[in-house]
Amino acid sequence: MKWSGMFEARNLHALDFGPYNFTLHPGECLVVTGPSGSGKSVLLRALADLNDSEGEVILDNSPRRSMSGPDWRKKVRYLAAEPGWWAETPAGHFHDAGWLSENLALLGLEQTLAERSVSLLSTGERQRMALLRALEDSPTVLLADEPTAALDEEATAKAEKLLRDFTTRGGILVFVTHSIKQAKAFGNKHLKLERPAERGNAA
Amino acid sequence: MNYVSLDIFDLAVAALLILINGAISVLFSLGIARSLFIAAIRMSVQLAAVGFVLRYVFSQSTLWLIGLIAIAMVLIAGREVMSRQKYRFAGFWGYGIGVTALFAAGFTTLLFAMLIVINPDPWYEPRYLLPILGMILGNILTAVALGLNTLLTTARREQRAIEAQLALGYSWSQASNPIVRDALLTAMMPIINAMAASGIVALPGMMTGQILAGIAPVEAVKYQIVIMFLIAGATALGALIAVLIANRRLCDDRQRLRLDRISAKD
């Protein structure tokens, strides 16, 4: 029997990093750890096809090249460590105002925050808004780059609950973290990255 | 036409005014007396050279010679576009985008002006063609440089916002829409301002020149209005071509932002 719905990286290289190889089934979580400069964000961006990379990334037996970049990224969703904003208010970044207001409370966010100027939100508030934004319209895979780095303990617990619900529903999670506790609690699989060896080509 | 012809003595007298600048430099020890002197000499020599070139070209009136000069003007304007940008594309594109826009917009507008609006005999009469091309190119140059500069600078500044949209599955044309609009607006502002201020704040140079040469003011005004419309159309077309090509070049076939293709001016 052939497995369906898997997310696979085969011999993936990006910039100086790689090769990366892994296979994730629906509902699984891959935790990525490693020091700064070990290519964690590069890996996530390559998986989302936001960076140029070699090798293959496959979702549900379809290689990324079989669909357009935007179509791929609708399914394989990258959440940056420092998310960007293009509209004035957080609400302006969502398609469905009803969905947003239902989910704000799950992360301990006031309803009024959605209509405030993005620049007036705290770092932690923005990070939670970005997490919601990435989960809206249900991606198949979520690539989250330190999604709780700016959150206090209580907010972290709420965000983790949201991420766990995502995998329980069959979502695949790839998740960069510096917290050993979080890595142990979350990962079905663990990818530990190291800085690439000094290769002597400073260019 | 009746106008007062200037002789060499008149020029020398006018040159005396430059001594005011020199005196200020000496008085406040600005140290610009030397470069001032050189600039004054350059201006005189360059303009004299242009005068003799134009005299020769006007006496020839052959299409290929005029075409050659027109192409040279476009290429030089292309270099100027490139040198005015803070960031530019690496390799051929850094120069190619500006030149393409100048060629396409410049010659389209020029042919429209010569064949349909002014229609002299022959249609490429250099006394009309070259000054009009010069004015058109000068303005496209500014618009294209402003447009490209805005597009590339904003793309770098807004990298996170653009990539946040791409990461959510937005297409490149959606994600880049704000920077494209910004670039086009910035490129078209100067000509809109110039049209609005014409005749109130400033008498346009060409009109002034024609009036000095003895043309009836109303005739000169008619020419100036035509020129303004030509410039407005040319700048809009040039900016559009340059910004759209550049915006296409900012992304690749996977609709990703490719900032690695642009570099800062050394």
XYZ file of C-alpha atoms in Angstrom:
469
model
C 0.000 0.000 0.000
C 1.296 3.433 -0.937
C 1.201 6.077 1.776
C -0.602 9.269 0.875
C -0.293 12.800 2.187
C 3.391 12.567 2.990
C 5.802 15.519 2.995
C 9.248 14.519 1.832
C 12.607 16.198 1.289
C 15.059 14.327 -0.888
C 18.648 15.418 -1.137
C 17.639 19.056 -0.676
C 20.477 21.617 -0.900
C 20.123 25.359 -0.408
C 22.964 27.880 -0.399
C 25.796 26.121 1.453
C 23.480 23.892 3.453
C 22.185 20.370 3.094
C 21.668 17.708 2.030
C 18.401 17.360 3.945
C 16.392 14.145 3.809
C 13.227 13.370 5.700
C 9.745 11.949 5.342
C 6.801 13.186 7.401
C 3.357 11.607 7.578
C 0.133 13.512 8.229
C 0.006 14.583 11.857
C 3.751 14.337 12.359
C 6.044 17.051 13.636
C 9.694 17.556 12.753
C 11.590 19.676 15.255
C 14.646 21.449 13.859
C 17.338 22.633 16.260
C 20.856 23.955 15.857
C 23.005 27.030 16.513
C 22.581 30.336 14.668
C 24.018 30.103 11.183
C 23.332 26.398 10.845
C 20.765 26.999 8.119
C 17.473 26.493 9.976
C 15.684 29.371 8.276
C 17.338 28.513 4.972
C 15.873 25.011 5.232
C 12.363 26.294 5.941
C 12.544 28.874 3.150
C 13.786 26.220 0.729
C 10.913 23.914 1.695
C 8.451 26.740 1.002
C 10.232 27.427 -2.306
C 11.085 30.976 -1.256
C 14.818 30.338 -1.715
C 16.523 28.805 -4.685
C 17.398 25.197 -3.856
C 18.363 21.916 -5.474
C 16.939 18.494 -4.797
C 13.318 17.550 -4.444
C 10.492 18.425 -2.081
C 7.338 16.355 -2.465
C 3.867 16.742 -1.004
C 1.340 13.951 -1.417
C 3.384 12.450 -4.254
C 3.476 15.781 -6.152
C 6.880 17.419 -6.566
C 6.899 21.190 -6.002
C 7.714 21.827 -9.675
C 4.412 20.265 -10.663
C 2.598 23.348 -9.436
C 3.205 27.120 -9.472
C 5.118 28.757 -6.636
C 2.014 30.392 -5.130
C 0.013 27.137 -5.302
C 2.842 25.300 -3.555
C 3.082 27.937 -0.835
C -0.659 27.859 -0.205
C -0.148 24.264 0.915
C 3.368 24.506 2.332
C 3.181 27.605 4.502
C 6.243 29.408 5.853
C 5.946 31.453 9.032
C 8.994 33.734 9.369
C 10.674 34.422 12.704
C 10.155 38.135 12.065
C 6.959 38.265 10.034
C 6.273 41.110 7.608
C 3.102 43.230 7.385
C 1.653 45.034 4.419
C -1.718 46.371 5.585
C -2.410 48.945 8.278
C -4.199 46.670 10.747
C -3.845 42.959 11.550
C -7.405 42.420 10.294
C -6.267 43.666 6.875
C -4.047 40.596 6.588
C -6.870 38.056 6.900
C -9.450 36.904 4.370
C -12.126 36.007 6.875
C -12.907 38.404 9.724
C -15.172 35.841 11.395
C -12.458 33.213 11.475
C -10.027 35.743 12.932
C -12.286 36.829 15.762
C -13.033 33.181 16.679
C -9.335 32.378 16.884
C -8.007 35.503 18.606
C -9.252 34.266 21.961
C -7.482 30.928 21.539
C -4.194 32.808 21.721
C -5.279 35.186 24.493
C -5.559 38.213 22.192
C -8.141 40.988 22.685
C -10.683 41.422 19.863
C -9.810 45.118 19.574
C -6.202 44.331 18.674
C -7.332 43.233 15.216
C -8.276 46.811 14.324
C -5.295 48.526 15.879
C -2.331 49.703 13.826
C 0.210 46.893 13.392
C 3.002 49.202 14.502
C 1.304 49.653 17.895
C 1.264 45.930 18.664
C 3.936 44.366 20.861
C 6.384 41.873 19.386
C 4.559 39.022 21.067
C 1.165 40.216 19.824
C 2.486 40.471 16.289
C 3.993 36.997 16.498
C 0.656 35.506 17.543
C -1.192 37.407 14.798
C 1.310 36.023 12.293
C 0.747 32.498 13.575
C -3.004 32.889 13.059
C -2.435 34.395 9.638
C -0.334 31.387 8.626
C -3.011 28.958 9.817
C -5.943 30.664 8.124
C -7.388 28.638 5.216
C -5.680 25.501 6.562
C -2.330 24.809 4.938
C -1.242 21.168 4.662
C 2.229 21.847 6.021
C 3.261 24.601 8.432
C 6.920 25.631 8.542
C 7.219 27.684 11.708
C 10.437 29.545 12.478
C 10.619 29.976 16.293
C 6.899 30.735 16.547
C 6.965 31.250 20.325
C 10.311 33.064 20.692
C 8.735 36.352 21.796
C 5.959 34.860 23.957
C 5.639 34.542 27.732
C 4.903 31.187 29.360
C 1.127 31.494 29.260
C 0.997 32.647 25.646
C 3.517 29.962 24.666
C 1.253 27.270 26.125
C -1.697 28.636 24.106
C 0.339 28.777 20.914
C 1.579 25.219 21.484
C -1.996 24.071 21.952
C -2.926 25.656 18.617
C -0.002 23.940 16.889
C -0.922 20.610 18.473
C -4.521 20.979 17.273
C -3.098 21.584 13.810
C -1.196 18.266 13.834
C -4.135 16.432 15.428
C -6.223 17.475 12.434
C -3.585 15.836 10.220
C -1.403 18.882 9.575
C 2.328 18.383 9.143
C 4.487 20.665 11.243
C 8.149 21.589 10.759
C 9.209 23.692 13.627
C 12.445 25.510 14.510
C 13.054 26.048 18.213
C 15.850 26.815 20.657
C 13.926 25.344 23.581
C 14.978 21.801 24.477
C 11.803 21.365 26.464
C 9.686 22.312 23.464
C 11.738 20.068 21.186
C 11.171 17.079 23.464
C 7.487 17.780 23.974
C 6.720 18.231 20.289
C 8.925 16.265 17.982
C 8.037 12.932 16.504
C 11.214 13.493 14.575
C 14.210 15.610 15.290
C 16.638 17.225 12.872
C 19.766 18.627 14.487
C 21.693 21.031 12.259
C 25.301 22.094 12.586
C 27.229 24.933 11.064
C 28.751 23.860 7.763
C 32.420 22.916 8.196
C 34.881 25.672 7.369
C 35.561 25.098 3.727
C 38.289 27.648 3.211
C 36.477 29.389 0.382
C 35.767 32.738 1.945
C 34.232 33.975 -1.292
C 12.357 86.801 -37.684
C 14.041 89.686 -35.966
C 16.358 89.138 -33.074
C 19.540 90.747 -31.790
C 22.530 88.703 -32.836
C 25.198 88.453 -30.145
C 28.839 89.017 -30.975
C 31.901 87.741 -29.159
C 32.160 90.981 -27.151
C 28.659 90.447 -25.709
C 29.669 86.965 -24.549
C 32.799 88.302 -22.891
C 30.807 90.923 -21.002
C 28.324 88.309 -19.782
C 31.242 86.153 -18.644
C 32.205 88.962 -16.254
C 29.247 87.958 -14.075
C 31.044 84.743 -13.201
C 33.498 86.970 -11.286
C 30.750 87.464 -8.668
C 30.834 83.724 -7.964
C 34.637 83.851 -7.866
C 34.605 86.765 -5.444
C 32.215 84.923 -3.098
C 34.466 81.879 -3.186
C 37.513 83.956 -2.271
C 35.691 86.025 0.340
C 34.327 83.009 2.239
C 37.258 80.737 1.327
C 34.913 78.182 -0.230
C 37.730 76.796 -2.349
C 35.488 76.408 -5.388
C 37.056 79.109 -7.550
C 39.018 76.546 -9.526
C 36.144 74.154 -10.205
C 33.914 77.136 -10.961
C 36.382 78.329 -13.573
C 36.636 74.867 -15.108
C 32.843 74.454 -15.158
C 32.422 77.804 -16.908
C 35.006 76.858 -19.542
C 33.414 73.391 -20.024
C 29.984 74.895 -20.460
C 31.226 77.309 -23.128
C 33.269 74.723 -25.039
C 30.544 72.036 -24.925
C 27.824 74.378 -26.095
C 30.045 75.769 -28.839
C 30.765 72.221 -30.012
C 27.049 71.381 -30.024
C 26.426 74.555 -32.011
C 28.863 73.526 -34.719
C 27.598 69.929 -34.780
C 24.032 71.154 -35.161
C 25.034 73.582 -37.885
C 26.574 70.690 -39.802
C 23.624 68.347 -39.214
C 21.050 70.999 -40.173
C 22.897 71.603 -43.439
C 22.929 67.868 -44.257
C 19.415 66.738 -43.268
C 20.104 63.105 -44.177
C 17.975 60.560 -42.390
C 20.780 58.113 -41.517
C 22.950 60.816 -39.921
C 20.025 62.100 -37.876
C 19.109 58.529 -36.905
C 22.667 57.885 -35.764
C 22.668 60.988 -33.579
C 19.260 60.053 -32.169
C 20.490 56.576 -31.214
C 23.619 58.020 -29.623
C 21.388 60.354 -27.574
C 19.365 57.364 -26.330
C 22.479 55.414 -25.351
C 23.934 58.358 -23.462
C 20.612 58.925 -21.691
C 20.640 55.220 -20.750
C 23.980 55.626 -19.019
C 22.618 58.608 -17.141
C 19.613 56.563 -15.944
C 21.984 53.938 -14.581
C 24.248 56.416 -12.831
C 21.290 57.990 -11.029
C 20.191 54.779 -9.348
C 21.125 53.767 -5.847
C 20.438 50.101 -6.573
C 20.487 48.439 -9.942
C 20.282 45.044 -11.567
C 23.514 43.175 -12.050
C 24.878 42.666 -15.548
C 23.136 43.669 -18.760
C 19.797 44.443 -17.110
C 21.248 47.366 -15.133
C 21.719 49.250 -18.409
C 19.301 47.363 -20.656
C 16.056 48.210 -18.872
C 16.647 51.967 -18.985
C 17.774 51.940 -22.610
C 14.834 49.773 -23.681
C 12.365 52.151 -22.042
C 14.085 55.215 -23.533
C 14.108 53.665 -27.007
C 10.536 52.453 -26.988
C 8.930 55.463 -25.319
C 11.242 58.050 -26.892
C 10.878 56.946 -30.489
C 7.154 56.216 -30.245
C 6.513 59.739 -28.991
C 8.984 61.257 -31.422
C 7.406 59.595 -34.449
C 3.966 60.626 -33.237
C 5.166 64.225 -32.906
C 6.988 64.390 -36.244
C 4.561 62.446 -38.417
C 1.225 63.458 -36.979
C 1.406 66.559 -34.783
C 4.065 68.864 -36.233
C 4.534 67.227 -39.627
C 7.400 69.318 -41.098
C 8.895 68.721 -44.526
C 10.751 66.383 -44.599
C 9.239 64.716 -41.548
C 12.703 64.187 -40.014
C 13.707 67.848 -40.387
C 16.512 67.967 -37.773
C 15.718 71.539 -36.677
C 12.537 70.059 -35.143
C 13.510 66.460 -34.546
C 16.668 66.827 -32.505
C 15.520 69.440 -29.966
C 12.213 67.625 -29.475
C 13.970 64.295 -29.003
C 16.310 65.964 -26.531
C 13.445 67.332 -24.464
C 11.561 64.032 -24.574
C 14.591 61.947 -23.616
C 15.613 64.308 -20.838
C 12.215 63.899 -19.232
C 11.899 60.140 -19.793
C 15.339 59.804 -18.287
C 14.225 61.482 -15.075
C 11.007 59.471 -14.905
C 12.678 56.123 -15.586
C 15.464 56.778 -13.086
C 12.927 57.798 -10.422
C 10.676 54.831 -11.165
C 13.439 52.228 -11.107
C 15.053 53.771 -8.063
C 11.771 53.712 -6.163
C 10.944 50.157 -7.224
C 14.286 48.675 -6.216
C 14.676 50.690 -3.023
C 11.156 49.815 -1.862
C 11.571 46.164 -2.792
C 14.604 46.014 -0.504
C 12.931 47.955 2.270
C 9.684 45.969 2.054
C 11.321 42.568 1.653
C 9.571 41.132 4.712
C 6.141 42.409 3.737
C 6.517 41.113 0.184
C 7.770 37.713 1.294
C 5.059 37.449 3.941
C 2.493 37.674 1.149
C 4.364 35.242 -1.083
C 4.627 32.806 1.826
C 0.840 32.886 2.173
C 0.412 31.919 -1.465
C -0.178 35.365 -2.975
C 1.000 35.739 -6.560
C 3.939 37.968 -7.423
C 1.681 40.511 -9.109
C -0.417 40.800 -5.937
C 2.590 40.977 -3.628
C 4.439 43.520 -5.761
C 1.414 45.702 -6.530
C 2.167 48.340 -3.843
C 5.785 48.821 -4.888
C 4.830 49.023 -8.563
C 2.217 51.678 -7.805
C 4.708 53.603 -5.685
C 7.278 53.504 -8.460
C 4.835 54.680 -11.152
C 3.485 57.475 -8.955
C 6.960 58.742 -8.133
C 7.952 58.618 -11.799
C 4.943 60.640 -12.973
C 4.869 63.287 -10.238
C 7.482 65.681 -11.762
C 5.666 66.114 -15.090
C 2.315 66.609 -13.353
C 3.887 69.262 -11.150
C 5.612 70.846 -14.134
C 2.359 71.061 -16.082
C 0.531 72.576 -13.130
C 3.231 75.193 -12.538
C 3.772 76.114 -16.203
C 3.300 79.775 -16.937
C 2.708 80.706 -13.320
C 5.868 79.796 -11.490
C 8.129 79.287 -14.464
C 8.138 80.153 -18.131
C 9.251 76.955 -19.822
C 12.697 77.191 -21.419
C 11.639 76.329 -24.926
C 8.882 78.896 -24.996
C 11.229 81.554 -23.651
C 13.723 80.663 -26.350
C 11.165 80.934 -29.116
C 9.947 84.270 -27.829
C 13.524 85.561 -27.725
C 13.962 84.350 -31.301
C 11.081 86.568 -32.375
C 8.197 84.089 -32.543
C 4.825 85.521 -31.583
C 4.060 84.552 -27.948
C 0.830 82.767 -28.791
C 2.635 80.644 -31.385
C 5.349 79.821 -28.859
C 2.689 78.862 -26.325
C 1.094 76.470 -28.779
C 4.409 74.721 -29.263
C 4.977 74.565 -25.542
C 1.587 72.976 -24.946
C 2.311 70.324 -27.555
C 5.707 69.653 -26.007
C 4.196 69.319 -22.545
C 1.731 66.708 -23.771
C 4.468 64.869 -25.628
C 6.585 64.819 -22.490
C 3.674 63.694 -20.334
C 2.909 60.790 -22.659
C 6.550 59.857 -23.107
C 7.353 59.829 -19.400
C 4.291 57.747 -18.573
C 5.113 55.244 -21.307
C 8.816 55.117 -20.417
C 8.165 54.689 -16.702
C 5.591 51.975 -17.371
C 7.919 49.986 -19.627
C 10.889 50.281 -17.268
C 8.962 49.504 -14.092
C 7.143 46.515 -15.597
C 10.318 44.942 -16.997
C 12.149 45.585 -13.734
C 9.299 44.159 -11.693
C 9.327 41.021 -13.818
C 13.075 40.784 -13.284
C 12.631 41.104 -9.496
C 10.984 37.697 -9.409
C 11.668 34.351 -11.064
C 9.616 31.517 -12.539
C 8.701 30.335 -9.013
C 7.363 33.835 -8.218
C 9.962 34.473 -5.540
C 11.564 37.802 -4.670
C 15.077 37.852 -6.144
C 16.931 40.647 -4.340
C 20.172 38.841 -5.178
C 19.785 40.191 -8.710
C 20.228 43.789 -7.615
C 23.294 45.392 -6.128
C 24.093 48.737 -4.568
C 25.942 51.269 -6.669
C 29.650 51.113 -5.864
